[in-house]
């Protein structure tokens, strides 16, 4: 199964993508997590990506495409994947369609987690992320068992640099300009499914399971 998760920053794509990946035994591939891991390891890619991420801008398509096409070569992608944060521009979506087509393959679903902008600002202020394993929590809606500590790996939970309210507003603008057009792109390919992302995490997941059933 090959799934693309769509939605604004903070809509809950990552939260749901991890649950889908666990349920179906497919990898969860988040370009944001890959960039952050590179940043932590201070690789050249990470340092380049940081320039854009901290400002709430998208990393250029050329860098992102190189990274993701390389990731698809891993053995764990044989039975599919759930993509979170990729594609994010029309050129990225076209490159993905083309790469799949070259292997006589195609996506199964593009799932849009629909959440209005007002909800997003509140959610992001309360998000805490683990920079060691990519785990994501929320101080109110999905609190870790021990404050400030990742339930999954024991790493330290932090407020991401790009989750500060002024950067979130910028990211939302970038989303509406560059990523939202993908909704029509996938509607045109008859792959689009939408779920109401304002419901709680389990209810959103139930809606997704009904689509995938
Ligand atoms: P990335 O890491 O992909 O960030 P994003 O798309 O902005 O998405 P987020 O991770 O912020 O949010 P999410 O929708 O996954 O929400 P989450 O599940 O955490 O990208 C970061 C940056 O990297 C980009 O800005 C860009 O610079 C760069 N980048 C990445 N990919 C790129 C690409 N393809 N091209 C170019 N540049 C790229 O949930 C948010 C919070 O809400 C959490 O605290 C969670 O616990 C909580 N929550 C989730 N669901 C619910 C719910 N139903 N109810 C209540 N709370 C909930």
PDB file of C-alpha atoms and ligand atoms in Angstrom:
ATOM      1  CA  UNK A   1       0.000   0.000   0.000  1.00  0.00           C
ATOM      2  CA  UNK A   2       1.365   3.411  -1.005  1.00  0.00           C
ATOM      3  CA  UNK A   3      -0.164   6.380   0.744  1.00  0.00           C
ATOM      4  CA  UNK A   4       0.508  10.112   0.699  1.00  0.00           C
ATOM      5  CA  UNK A   5      -0.609  12.156   3.710  1.00  0.00           C
ATOM      6  CA  UNK A   6      -1.705  15.703   2.941  1.00  0.00           C
ATOM      7  CA  UNK A   7      -2.621  18.521   5.303  1.00  0.00           C
ATOM      8  CA  UNK A   8      -1.422  21.779   6.797  1.00  0.00           C
ATOM      9  CA  UNK A   9       1.544  21.861   9.184  1.00  0.00           C
ATOM     10  CA  UNK A  10       0.250  20.526  12.497  1.00  0.00           C
ATOM     11  CA  UNK A  11      -2.874  18.935  11.005  1.00  0.00           C
ATOM     12  CA  UNK A  12      -1.811  15.595  12.461  1.00  0.00           C
ATOM     13  CA  UNK A  13      -0.268  13.969   9.365  1.00  0.00           C
ATOM     14  CA  UNK A  14       2.686  12.598  11.313  1.00  0.00           C
ATOM     15  CA  UNK A  15       0.529  11.309  14.182  1.00  0.00           C
ATOM     16  CA  UNK A  16      -1.731   9.417  11.784  1.00  0.00           C
ATOM     17  CA  UNK A  17       1.084   8.291   9.458  1.00  0.00           C
ATOM     18  CA  UNK A  18       2.824   6.549  12.384  1.00  0.00           C
ATOM     19  CA  UNK A  19      -0.390   4.729  13.294  1.00  0.00           C
ATOM     20  CA  UNK A  20      -0.973   3.624   9.681  1.00  0.00           C
ATOM     21  CA  UNK A  21       2.649   2.443   9.402  1.00  0.00           C
ATOM     22  CA  UNK A  22       2.353   0.383  12.608  1.00  0.00           C
ATOM     23  CA  UNK A  23      -0.988  -1.154  11.597  1.00  0.00           C
ATOM     24  CA  UNK A  24       0.041  -2.134   8.047  1.00  0.00           C
ATOM     25  CA  UNK A  25       3.736  -2.879   8.667  1.00  0.00           C
ATOM     26  CA  UNK A  26       4.958  -0.335   6.144  1.00  0.00           C
ATOM     27  CA  UNK A  27       7.577   2.379   6.709  1.00  0.00           C
ATOM     28  CA  UNK A  28       6.572   5.891   7.730  1.00  0.00           C
ATOM     29  CA  UNK A  29       8.694   8.229   5.623  1.00  0.00           C
ATOM     30  CA  UNK A  30       8.738  11.828   6.805  1.00  0.00           C
ATOM     31  CA  UNK A  31      10.922  14.243   4.860  1.00  0.00           C
ATOM     32  CA  UNK A  32      10.785  16.625   7.846  1.00  0.00           C
ATOM     33  CA  UNK A  33      12.157  13.867  10.158  1.00  0.00           C
ATOM     34  CA  UNK A  34      14.889  13.017   7.635  1.00  0.00           C
ATOM     35  CA  UNK A  35      15.939  16.674   7.397  1.00  0.00           C
ATOM     36  CA  UNK A  36      15.910  17.014  11.211  1.00  0.00           C
ATOM     37  CA  UNK A  37      18.005  13.835  11.627  1.00  0.00           C
ATOM     38  CA  UNK A  38      20.525  15.254   9.127  1.00  0.00           C
ATOM     39  CA  UNK A  39      20.545  18.535  10.979  1.00  0.00           C
ATOM     40  CA  UNK A  40      21.212  16.767  14.267  1.00  0.00           C
ATOM     41  CA  UNK A  41      24.094  14.850  12.659  1.00  0.00           C
ATOM     42  CA  UNK A  42      25.294  18.150  11.133  1.00  0.00           C
ATOM     43  CA  UNK A  43      25.494  16.727   7.622  1.00  0.00           C
ATOM     44  CA  UNK A  44      25.813  19.047   4.625  1.00  0.00           C
ATOM     45  CA  UNK A  45      22.193  18.272   3.683  1.00  0.00           C
ATOM     46  CA  UNK A  46      21.044  19.079   7.227  1.00  0.00           C
ATOM     47  CA  UNK A  47      22.866  22.416   7.292  1.00  0.00           C
ATOM     48  CA  UNK A  48      21.423  23.386   3.898  1.00  0.00           C
ATOM     49  CA  UNK A  49      17.895  22.357   4.939  1.00  0.00           C
ATOM     50  CA  UNK A  50      18.130  24.319   8.225  1.00  0.00           C
ATOM     51  CA  UNK A  51      18.435  27.608   6.317  1.00  0.00           C
ATOM     52  CA  UNK A  52      14.933  27.061   4.937  1.00  0.00           C
ATOM     53  CA  UNK A  53      13.249  25.156   7.776  1.00  0.00           C
ATOM     54  CA  UNK A  54      13.980  27.712  10.479  1.00  0.00           C
ATOM     55  CA  UNK A  55      12.375  30.397   8.314  1.00  0.00           C
ATOM     56  CA  UNK A  56       9.280  28.265   7.692  1.00  0.00           C
ATOM     57  CA  UNK A  57      10.163  27.935   3.997  1.00  0.00           C
ATOM     58  CA  UNK A  58      10.254  24.778   1.900  1.00  0.00           C
ATOM     59  CA  UNK A  59      13.585  23.117   1.196  1.00  0.00           C
ATOM     60  CA  UNK A  60      14.239  23.360  -2.596  1.00  0.00           C
ATOM     61  CA  UNK A  61      12.680  20.581  -4.694  1.00  0.00           C
ATOM     62  CA  UNK A  62      16.053  19.435  -6.057  1.00  0.00           C
ATOM     63  CA  UNK A  63      17.402  18.610  -2.567  1.00  0.00           C
ATOM     64  CA  UNK A  64      14.158  17.018  -1.416  1.00  0.00           C
ATOM     65  CA  UNK A  65      13.734  14.856  -4.499  1.00  0.00           C
ATOM     66  CA  UNK A  66      17.285  13.541  -4.327  1.00  0.00           C
ATOM     67  CA  UNK A  67      16.735  12.552  -0.729  1.00  0.00           C
ATOM     68  CA  UNK A  68      13.370  10.838  -1.201  1.00  0.00           C
ATOM     69  CA  UNK A  69      14.288   8.959  -4.387  1.00  0.00           C
ATOM     70  CA  UNK A  70      17.284   7.592  -2.520  1.00  0.00           C
ATOM     71  CA  UNK A  71      15.040   6.546   0.396  1.00  0.00           C
ATOM     72  CA  UNK A  72      12.716   4.604  -1.950  1.00  0.00           C
ATOM     73  CA  UNK A  73      15.658   2.327  -2.838  1.00  0.00           C
ATOM     74  CA  UNK A  74      15.633   0.842   0.679  1.00  0.00           C
ATOM     75  CA  UNK A  75      14.350  -2.724   0.944  1.00  0.00           C
ATOM     76  CA  UNK A  76      11.662  -1.749   3.436  1.00  0.00           C
ATOM     77  CA  UNK A  77       9.782   0.144   0.677  1.00  0.00           C
ATOM     78  CA  UNK A  78       9.067  -3.064  -1.274  1.00  0.00           C
ATOM     79  CA  UNK A  79       5.557  -3.447   0.164  1.00  0.00           C
ATOM     80  CA  UNK A  80       4.694   0.219   0.198  1.00  0.00           C
ATOM     81  CA  UNK A  81       5.019   3.222   2.486  1.00  0.00           C
ATOM     82  CA  UNK A  82       3.188   6.099   4.019  1.00  0.00           C
ATOM     83  CA  UNK A  83       4.633   9.443   2.972  1.00  0.00           C
ATOM     84  CA  UNK A  84       4.351  12.319   5.439  1.00  0.00           C
ATOM     85  CA  UNK A  85       5.383  15.800   4.268  1.00  0.00           C
ATOM     86  CA  UNK A  86       6.176  14.659   0.737  1.00  0.00           C
ATOM     87  CA  UNK A  87       5.148  15.650  -1.875  1.00  0.00           C
ATOM     88  CA  UNK A  88       4.678  19.268  -0.921  1.00  0.00           C
ATOM     89  CA  UNK A  89       4.761  21.027  -4.297  1.00  0.00           C
ATOM     90  CA  UNK A  90       3.325  20.208  -7.701  1.00  0.00           C
ATOM     91  CA  UNK A  91       6.819  19.458  -9.158  1.00  0.00           C
ATOM     92  CA  UNK A  92       7.418  17.006  -6.255  1.00  0.00           C
ATOM     93  CA  UNK A  93       4.042  15.325  -6.883  1.00  0.00           C
ATOM     94  CA  UNK A  94       4.756  15.059 -10.611  1.00  0.00           C
ATOM     95  CA  UNK A  95       8.201  13.581  -9.924  1.00  0.00           C
ATOM     96  CA  UNK A  96       6.624  10.980  -7.615  1.00  0.00           C
ATOM     97  CA  UNK A  97       3.939  10.059 -10.171  1.00  0.00           C
ATOM     98  CA  UNK A  98       6.633   9.729 -12.837  1.00  0.00           C
ATOM     99  CA  UNK A  99       8.975   7.629 -10.666  1.00  0.00           C
ATOM    100  CA  UNK A 100       6.133   5.234  -9.815  1.00  0.00           C
ATOM    101  CA  UNK A 101       4.977   5.081 -13.419  1.00  0.00           C
ATOM    102  CA  UNK A 102       8.489   4.093 -14.510  1.00  0.00           C
ATOM    103  CA  UNK A 103       8.066   1.007 -12.289  1.00  0.00           C
ATOM    104  CA  UNK A 104       4.520   0.325 -13.573  1.00  0.00           C
ATOM    105  CA  UNK A 105       3.300   1.404 -10.183  1.00  0.00           C
ATOM    106  CA  UNK A 106       1.047   4.074  -8.696  1.00  0.00           C
ATOM    107  CA  UNK A 107      -0.189   5.458  -5.390  1.00  0.00           C
ATOM    108  CA  UNK A 108      -3.225   3.955  -3.678  1.00  0.00           C
ATOM    109  CA  UNK A 109      -4.472   6.924  -1.669  1.00  0.00           C
ATOM    110  CA  UNK A 110      -3.768  10.579  -0.938  1.00  0.00           C
ATOM    111  CA  UNK A 111      -5.364  11.282   2.445  1.00  0.00           C
ATOM    112  CA  UNK A 112      -5.994  14.904   3.349  1.00  0.00           C
ATOM    113  CA  UNK A 113      -6.206  15.561   7.103  1.00  0.00           C
ATOM    114  CA  UNK A 114      -8.372  18.636   7.035  1.00  0.00           C
ATOM    115  CA  UNK A 115      -7.921  21.144   9.892  1.00  0.00           C
ATOM    116  CA  UNK A 116      -8.702  24.897   9.769  1.00  0.00           C
ATOM    117  CA  UNK A 117      -5.855  27.350  10.434  1.00  0.00           C
ATOM    118  CA  UNK A 118      -7.234  28.510  13.853  1.00  0.00           C
ATOM    119  CA  UNK A 119      -6.823  25.011  15.310  1.00  0.00           C
ATOM    120  CA  UNK A 120      -3.284  24.727  13.970  1.00  0.00           C
ATOM    121  CA  UNK A 121      -1.748  27.613  15.906  1.00  0.00           C
ATOM    122  CA  UNK A 122      -2.961  26.125  19.245  1.00  0.00           C
ATOM    123  CA  UNK A 123      -1.835  22.626  18.374  1.00  0.00           C
ATOM    124  CA  UNK A 124       1.660  23.714  17.397  1.00  0.00           C
ATOM    125  CA  UNK A 125       2.250  25.715  20.562  1.00  0.00           C
ATOM    126  CA  UNK A 126       1.561  22.545  22.567  1.00  0.00           C
ATOM    127  CA  UNK A 127       3.498  20.105  20.410  1.00  0.00           C
ATOM    128  CA  UNK A 128       6.650  18.585  21.871  1.00  0.00           C
ATOM    129  CA  UNK A 129       8.946  16.633  19.571  1.00  0.00           C
ATOM    130  CA  UNK A 130      11.718  14.142  20.207  1.00  0.00           C
ATOM    131  CA  UNK A 131      14.733  14.995  18.091  1.00  0.00           C
ATOM    132  CA  UNK A 132      16.186  11.520  18.728  1.00  0.00           C
ATOM    133  CA  UNK A 133      13.383   9.327  17.316  1.00  0.00           C
ATOM    134  CA  UNK A 134      10.898  11.776  15.747  1.00  0.00           C
ATOM    135  CA  UNK A 135       8.192  10.957  18.334  1.00  0.00           C
ATOM    136  CA  UNK A 136       5.517  13.643  18.635  1.00  0.00           C
ATOM    137  CA  UNK A 137       3.422  14.537  21.676  1.00  0.00           C
ATOM    138  CA  UNK A 138       1.133  17.320  22.799  1.00  0.00           C
ATOM    139  CA  UNK A 139       1.081  18.834  26.272  1.00  0.00           C
ATOM    140  CA  UNK A 140      -2.742  18.552  26.420  1.00  0.00           C
ATOM    141  CA  UNK A 141      -4.016  16.201  23.674  1.00  0.00           C
ATOM    142  CA  UNK A 142      -1.295  13.548  23.707  1.00  0.00           C
ATOM    143  CA  UNK A 143       0.830  14.089  26.807  1.00  0.00           C
ATOM    144  CA  UNK A 144       3.923  11.912  27.398  1.00  0.00           C
ATOM    145  CA  UNK A 145       3.859   9.755  30.546  1.00  0.00           C
ATOM    146  CA  UNK A 146       6.701  11.798  32.028  1.00  0.00           C
ATOM    147  CA  UNK A 147       6.824  15.515  31.251  1.00  0.00           C
ATOM    148  CA  UNK A 148       9.592  16.423  28.781  1.00  0.00           C
ATOM    149  CA  UNK A 149      10.623  12.793  28.129  1.00  0.00           C
ATOM    150  CA  UNK A 150       9.813  10.774  25.001  1.00  0.00           C
ATOM    151  CA  UNK A 151       7.704   7.667  25.802  1.00  0.00           C
ATOM    152  CA  UNK A 152       9.235   5.852  22.836  1.00  0.00           C
ATOM    153  CA  UNK A 153      12.984   6.259  23.375  1.00  0.00           C
ATOM    154  CA  UNK A 154      13.527   8.255  26.580  1.00  0.00           C
ATOM    155  CA  UNK A 155      14.901  11.226  24.590  1.00  0.00           C
ATOM    156  CA  UNK A 156      14.324  14.852  25.539  1.00  0.00           C
ATOM    157  CA  UNK A 157      11.168  16.508  24.184  1.00  0.00           C
ATOM    158  CA  UNK A 158      11.506  20.038  22.800  1.00  0.00           C
ATOM    159  CA  UNK A 159       9.436  22.760  21.147  1.00  0.00           C
ATOM    160  CA  UNK A 160      10.694  22.684  17.545  1.00  0.00           C
ATOM    161  CA  UNK A 161      12.313  25.934  16.319  1.00  0.00           C
ATOM    162  CA  UNK A 162       9.730  26.158  13.554  1.00  0.00           C
ATOM    163  CA  UNK A 163       6.774  25.679  15.957  1.00  0.00           C
ATOM    164  CA  UNK A 164       7.018  29.210  17.350  1.00  0.00           C
ATOM    165  CA  UNK A 165       3.737  31.061  16.515  1.00  0.00           C
ATOM    166  CA  UNK A 166       5.332  33.580  14.104  1.00  0.00           C
ATOM    167  CA  UNK A 167       7.003  30.778  12.096  1.00  0.00           C
ATOM    168  CA  UNK A 168       3.818  28.667  12.158  1.00  0.00           C
ATOM    169  CA  UNK A 169       1.926  31.547  10.487  1.00  0.00           C
ATOM    170  CA  UNK A 170       4.568  31.680   7.764  1.00  0.00           C
ATOM    171  CA  UNK A 171       4.414  27.904   7.298  1.00  0.00           C
ATOM    172  CA  UNK A 172       0.642  28.120   6.924  1.00  0.00           C
ATOM    173  CA  UNK A 173       1.055  30.755   4.177  1.00  0.00           C
ATOM    174  CA  UNK A 174       3.590  28.542   2.414  1.00  0.00           C
ATOM    175  CA  UNK A 175       1.189  25.596   2.778  1.00  0.00           C
ATOM    176  CA  UNK A 176      -1.737  27.474   1.200  1.00  0.00           C
ATOM    177  CA  UNK A 177       0.406  28.741  -1.679  1.00  0.00           C
ATOM    178  CA  UNK A 178       2.508  25.698  -2.525  1.00  0.00           C
ATOM    179  CA  UNK A 179       1.013  22.552  -0.984  1.00  0.00           C
ATOM    180  CA  UNK A 180      -2.765  22.997  -0.989  1.00  0.00           C
ATOM    181  CA  UNK A 181      -2.849  22.788  -4.835  1.00  0.00           C
ATOM    182  CA  UNK A 182      -1.953  19.097  -4.378  1.00  0.00           C
ATOM    183  CA  UNK A 183      -5.503  18.504  -3.182  1.00  0.00           C
ATOM    184  CA  UNK A 184      -6.799  19.287  -6.682  1.00  0.00           C
ATOM    185  CA  UNK A 185      -3.882  17.407  -8.254  1.00  0.00           C
ATOM    186  CA  UNK A 186      -4.828  14.184  -6.434  1.00  0.00           C
ATOM    187  CA  UNK A 187      -8.560  14.824  -6.860  1.00  0.00           C
ATOM    188  CA  UNK A 188      -7.838  14.860 -10.605  1.00  0.00           C
ATOM    189  CA  UNK A 189      -6.116  11.481 -10.244  1.00  0.00           C
ATOM    190  CA  UNK A 190      -9.112  10.122  -8.272  1.00  0.00           C
ATOM    191  CA  UNK A 191      -6.843   9.310  -5.327  1.00  0.00           C
ATOM    192  CA  UNK A 192      -7.997  11.956  -2.863  1.00  0.00           C
ATOM    193  CA  UNK A 193      -9.769  11.069   0.388  1.00  0.00           C
ATOM    194  CA  UNK A 194     -10.468  13.640   3.106  1.00  0.00           C
ATOM    195  CA  UNK A 195     -10.850  13.159   6.845  1.00  0.00           C
ATOM    196  CA  UNK A 196     -11.943  15.671   9.484  1.00  0.00           C
ATOM    197  CA  UNK A 197      -8.702  16.268  11.417  1.00  0.00           C
ATOM    198  CA  UNK A 198     -10.372  18.339  14.159  1.00  0.00           C
ATOM    199  CA  UNK A 199     -11.652  15.157  15.842  1.00  0.00           C
ATOM    200  CA  UNK A 200      -9.503  13.389  18.429  1.00  0.00           C
ATOM    201  CA  UNK A 201      -6.545  11.239  17.336  1.00  0.00           C
ATOM    202  CA  UNK A 202      -8.415   7.906  17.595  1.00  0.00           C
ATOM    203  CA  UNK A 203     -11.499   9.188  15.775  1.00  0.00           C
ATOM    204  CA  UNK A 204      -9.344  10.518  12.926  1.00  0.00           C
ATOM    205  CA  UNK A 205      -7.582   7.154  12.742  1.00  0.00           C
ATOM    206  CA  UNK A 206     -10.935   5.314  12.614  1.00  0.00           C
ATOM    207  CA  UNK A 207     -11.979   7.483   9.637  1.00  0.00           C
ATOM    208  CA  UNK A 208      -8.712   6.594   7.902  1.00  0.00           C
ATOM    209  CA  UNK A 209      -9.152   2.877   8.591  1.00  0.00           C
ATOM    210  CA  UNK A 210     -12.597   3.006   6.978  1.00  0.00           C
ATOM    211  CA  UNK A 211     -10.979   4.443   3.840  1.00  0.00           C
ATOM    212  CA  UNK A 212      -8.211   1.825   3.770  1.00  0.00           C
ATOM    213  CA  UNK A 213     -10.534  -1.133   4.542  1.00  0.00           C
TER     214      UNK A 213
HETATM  215  P1  LIG B   1       7.489  18.603   8.575  1.00  0.00           P
HETATM  216  O1  LIG B   1       8.210  18.016   9.701  1.00  0.00           O
HETATM  217  O2  LIG B   1       6.931  17.733   7.508  1.00  0.00           O
HETATM  218  O3  LIG B   1       6.387  19.571   9.146  1.00  0.00           O
HETATM  219  P2  LIG B   1       4.880  19.842   8.677  1.00  0.00           P
HETATM  220  O4  LIG B   1       4.349  19.296   7.431  1.00  0.00           O
HETATM  221  O5  LIG B   1       4.822  21.301   8.779  1.00  0.00           O
HETATM  222  O6  LIG B   1       4.093  19.003   9.590  1.00  0.00           O
HETATM  223  P3  LIG B   1       4.267  18.883  11.064  1.00  0.00           P
HETATM  224  O7  LIG B   1       5.252  17.822  11.417  1.00  0.00           O
HETATM  225  O8  LIG B   1       4.539  20.249  11.638  1.00  0.00           O
HETATM  226  O9  LIG B   1       2.774  18.516  11.490  1.00  0.00           O
HETATM  227  P4  LIG B   1       1.922  17.204  11.326  1.00  0.00           P
HETATM  228  O10 LIG B   1       0.793  17.437  10.384  1.00  0.00           O
HETATM  229  O11 LIG B   1       2.782  16.004  11.094  1.00  0.00           O
HETATM  230  O12 LIG B   1       1.271  17.177  12.772  1.00  0.00           O
HETATM  231  P5  LIG B   1       1.567  16.256  14.040  1.00  0.00           P
HETATM  232  O13 LIG B   1       1.080  14.869  13.795  1.00  0.00           O
HETATM  233  O14 LIG B   1       2.954  16.429  14.546  1.00  0.00           O
HETATM  234  O15 LIG B   1       8.423  19.664   7.799  1.00  0.00           O
HETATM  235  C1  LIG B   1       9.169  20.640   8.514  1.00  0.00           C
HETATM  236  C2  LIG B   1       9.937  21.482   7.507  1.00  0.00           C
HETATM  237  O16 LIG B   1      10.828  20.642   6.725  1.00  0.00           O
HETATM  238  C3  LIG B   1       9.089  22.211   6.461  1.00  0.00           C
HETATM  239  O17 LIG B   1       8.572  23.436   6.933  1.00  0.00           O
HETATM  240  C4  LIG B   1      10.111  22.372   5.317  1.00  0.00           C
HETATM  241  O18 LIG B   1      10.995  23.435   5.568  1.00  0.00           O
HETATM  242  C5  LIG B   1      10.898  21.067   5.378  1.00  0.00           C
HETATM  243  N1  LIG B   1      10.333  20.030   4.486  1.00  0.00           N
HETATM  244  C6  LIG B   1       9.814  18.825   4.878  1.00  0.00           C
HETATM  245  N2  LIG B   1       9.376  18.135   3.819  1.00  0.00           N
HETATM  246  C7  LIG B   1       9.605  18.909   2.722  1.00  0.00           C
HETATM  247  C8  LIG B   1       9.356  18.741   1.334  1.00  0.00           C
HETATM  248  N3  LIG B   1       8.748  17.646   0.843  1.00  0.00           N
HETATM  249  N4  LIG B   1       9.729  19.748   0.496  1.00  0.00           N
HETATM  250  C9  LIG B   1      10.323  20.856   0.955  1.00  0.00           C
HETATM  251  N5  LIG B   1      10.585  21.078   2.259  1.00  0.00           N
HETATM  252  C10 LIG B   1      10.229  20.115   3.146  1.00  0.00           C
HETATM  253  O19 LIG B   1       0.535  16.945  15.062  1.00  0.00           O
HETATM  254  C11 LIG B   1       0.729  18.268  15.508  1.00  0.00           C
HETATM  255  C12 LIG B   1       0.408  18.340  17.022  1.00  0.00           C
HETATM  256  O20 LIG B   1      -0.982  18.129  17.243  1.00  0.00           O
HETATM  257  C13 LIG B   1       1.132  17.276  17.860  1.00  0.00           C
HETATM  258  O21 LIG B   1       1.466  17.830  19.090  1.00  0.00           O
HETATM  259  C14 LIG B   1       0.092  16.158  18.018  1.00  0.00           C
HETATM  260  O22 LIG B   1       0.279  15.425  19.203  1.00  0.00           O
HETATM  261  C15 LIG B   1      -1.203  16.957  18.027  1.00  0.00           C
HETATM  262  N6  LIG B   1      -2.305  16.258  17.369  1.00  0.00           N
HETATM  263  C16 LIG B   1      -2.249  15.479  16.242  1.00  0.00           C
HETATM  264  N7  LIG B   1      -3.474  15.046  15.915  1.00  0.00           N
HETATM  265  C17 LIG B   1      -4.335  15.590  16.833  1.00  0.00           C
HETATM  266  C18 LIG B   1      -5.754  15.530  17.033  1.00  0.00           C
HETATM  267  N8  LIG B   1      -6.538  14.824  16.196  1.00  0.00           N
HETATM  268  N9  LIG B   1      -6.289  16.219  18.068  1.00  0.00           N
HETATM  269  C19 LIG B   1      -5.492  16.942  18.905  1.00  0.00           C
HETATM  270  N10 LIG B   1      -4.149  17.033  18.785  1.00  0.00           N
HETATM  271  C20 LIG B   1      -3.584  16.367  17.764  1.00  0.00           C
END
